[in-house]
CSV table of C-alpha atoms in Angstrom, one decimal:
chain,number,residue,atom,x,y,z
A,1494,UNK,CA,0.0,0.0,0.0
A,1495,UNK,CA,1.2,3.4,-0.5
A,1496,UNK,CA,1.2,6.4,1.8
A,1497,UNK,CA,-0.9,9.1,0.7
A,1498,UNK,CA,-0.1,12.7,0.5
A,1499,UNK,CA,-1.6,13.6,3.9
A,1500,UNK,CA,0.8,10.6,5.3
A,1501,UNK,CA,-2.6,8.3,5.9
A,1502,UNK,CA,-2.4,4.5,4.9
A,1503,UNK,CA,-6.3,3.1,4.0
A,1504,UNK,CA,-6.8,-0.5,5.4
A,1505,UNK,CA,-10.9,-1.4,4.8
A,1506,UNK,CA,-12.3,1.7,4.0
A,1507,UNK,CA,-10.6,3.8,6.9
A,1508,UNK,CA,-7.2,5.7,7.0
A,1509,UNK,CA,-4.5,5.4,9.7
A,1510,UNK,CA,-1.9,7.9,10.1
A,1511,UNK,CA,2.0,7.2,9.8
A,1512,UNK,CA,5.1,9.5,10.7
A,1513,UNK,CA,5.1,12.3,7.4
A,1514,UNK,CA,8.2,10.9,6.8
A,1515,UNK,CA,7.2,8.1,5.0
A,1516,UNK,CA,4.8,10.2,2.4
A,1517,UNK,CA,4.4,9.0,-0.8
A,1518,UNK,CA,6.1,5.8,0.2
A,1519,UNK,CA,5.5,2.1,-0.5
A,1520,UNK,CA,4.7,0.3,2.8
A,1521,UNK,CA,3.2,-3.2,3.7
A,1522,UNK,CA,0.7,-3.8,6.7
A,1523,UNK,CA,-0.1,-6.5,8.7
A,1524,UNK,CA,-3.0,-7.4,11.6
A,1525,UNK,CA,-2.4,-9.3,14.6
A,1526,UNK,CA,-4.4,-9.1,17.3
A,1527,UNK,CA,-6.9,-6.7,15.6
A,1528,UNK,CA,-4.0,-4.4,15.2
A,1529,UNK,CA,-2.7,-2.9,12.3
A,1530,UNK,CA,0.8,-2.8,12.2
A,1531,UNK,CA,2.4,-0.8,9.2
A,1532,UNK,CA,6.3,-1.5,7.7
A,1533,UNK,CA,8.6,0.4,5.6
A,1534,UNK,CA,11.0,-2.2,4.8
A,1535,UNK,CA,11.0,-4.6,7.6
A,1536,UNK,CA,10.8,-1.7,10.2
A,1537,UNK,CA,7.7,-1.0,12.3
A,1538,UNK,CA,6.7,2.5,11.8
A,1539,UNK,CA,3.3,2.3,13.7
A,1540,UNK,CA,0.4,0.5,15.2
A,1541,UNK,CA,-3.4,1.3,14.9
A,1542,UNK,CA,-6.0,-0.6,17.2
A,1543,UNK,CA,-8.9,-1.6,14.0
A,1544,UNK,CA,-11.9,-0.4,14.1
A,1545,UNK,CA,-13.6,-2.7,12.2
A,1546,UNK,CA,-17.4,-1.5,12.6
A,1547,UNK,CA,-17.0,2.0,11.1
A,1548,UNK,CA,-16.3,2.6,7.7
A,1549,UNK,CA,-14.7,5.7,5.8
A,1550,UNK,CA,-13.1,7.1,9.7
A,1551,UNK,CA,-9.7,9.0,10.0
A,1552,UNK,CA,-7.4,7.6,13.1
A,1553,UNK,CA,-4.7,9.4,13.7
A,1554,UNK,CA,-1.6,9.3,16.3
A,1555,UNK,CA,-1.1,12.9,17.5
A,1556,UNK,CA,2.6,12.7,16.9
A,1557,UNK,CA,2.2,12.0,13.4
A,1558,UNK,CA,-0.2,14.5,13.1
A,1559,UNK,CA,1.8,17.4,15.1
A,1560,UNK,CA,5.2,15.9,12.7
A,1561,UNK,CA,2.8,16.4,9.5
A,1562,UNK,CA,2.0,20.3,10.4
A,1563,UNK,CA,5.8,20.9,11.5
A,1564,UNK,CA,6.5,20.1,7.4
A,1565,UNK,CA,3.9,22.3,6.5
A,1566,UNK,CA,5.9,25.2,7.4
A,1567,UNK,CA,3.3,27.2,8.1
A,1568,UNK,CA,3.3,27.1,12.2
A,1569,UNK,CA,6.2,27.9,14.6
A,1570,UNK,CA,7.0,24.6,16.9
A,1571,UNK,CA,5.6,26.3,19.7
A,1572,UNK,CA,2.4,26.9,17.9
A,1573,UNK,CA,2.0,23.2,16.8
A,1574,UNK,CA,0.5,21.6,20.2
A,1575,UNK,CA,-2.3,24.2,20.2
A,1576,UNK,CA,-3.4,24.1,16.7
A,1577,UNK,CA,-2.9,20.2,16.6
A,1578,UNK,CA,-5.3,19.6,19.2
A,1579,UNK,CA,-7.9,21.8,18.0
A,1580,UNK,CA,-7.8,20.2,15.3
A,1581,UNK,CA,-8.0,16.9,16.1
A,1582,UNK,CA,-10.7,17.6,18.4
A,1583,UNK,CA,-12.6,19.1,15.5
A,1584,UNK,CA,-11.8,15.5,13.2
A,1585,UNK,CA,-13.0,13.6,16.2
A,1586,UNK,CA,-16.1,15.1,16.1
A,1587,UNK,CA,-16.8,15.2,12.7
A,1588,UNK,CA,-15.5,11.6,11.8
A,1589,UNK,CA,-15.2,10.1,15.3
A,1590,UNK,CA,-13.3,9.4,18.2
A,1591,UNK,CA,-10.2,8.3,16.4
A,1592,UNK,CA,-7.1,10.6,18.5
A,1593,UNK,CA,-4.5,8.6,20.1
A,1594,UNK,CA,-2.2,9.8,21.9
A,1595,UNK,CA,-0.9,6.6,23.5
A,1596,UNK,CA,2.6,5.0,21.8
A,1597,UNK,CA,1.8,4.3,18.3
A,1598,UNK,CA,3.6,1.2,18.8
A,1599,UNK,CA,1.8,-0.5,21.8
C-alpha cells in the first residue's frame, strides 16, 4: 500500500496515520491481534487498534499528526501543540473518536 499525501495509509475503508516521513512511500501492513501494524522495509513505523465497525473514519496518532504540520511550514513549533489539538478535536467530532495519543507502537 502506499502512503498518501496527507501521510494516511487506508486498510478497509478507513485511513491510519503514519510519521510524514514516510509520504508517498511504498509500505506493507499486517493485523495481529486486531491491530494494524504498518512497515517500511521490515521496520515498524506504527500501530493502529482496527476499528472494524465504522467505515470511511480517519485515526490518527497525535505525533504523526503534530510531525505532518511541523512540514507544512506554516506554524512555529511552539504553535503546533495548540493548533494540533484543535484540530483533532474538531476531526473527532466530525468523523469520530479516532485521536491517540498513546505510543503508536503499543
Amino acid at each position: 500500500m502506499k502512503v498518501d499525501t496527507s501521510a494516511m495509509v487506508t486498510y478497509k475503508q478507513n485511513k491510519y496515520s503514519v510519521p510524514p516521513k514516510y509520504l508517498n512511500k511504498q509500505v506493507t501492513a499486517q493485523v495481529y491481534d486486531n491491530k494494524l501494524h504498518v512497515y517500511f522495509n521490515t521496520k515498524l513505523i506504527t500501530i493502529h487498534q482496527i476499528k472494524n465497525n465504522v467505515k470511511g473514519q480517519l485515526f490518527y496518532h497525535e505525533d504523526d499528526y503534530n510531525s505532518n504540520l511541523l512540514l507544512s511550514n506554516k506554524f512555529k513549533g511552539d504553535e503546533i501543540e495548540s493548533i494540533s489539538q484543535s484540530n483533532l478535536n474538531k476531526i473527532g467530532e466530525k468523523y469520530n473518536d479516532s485521536i491517540s495519543t498513546t505510543n503508536k507502537k503499543s
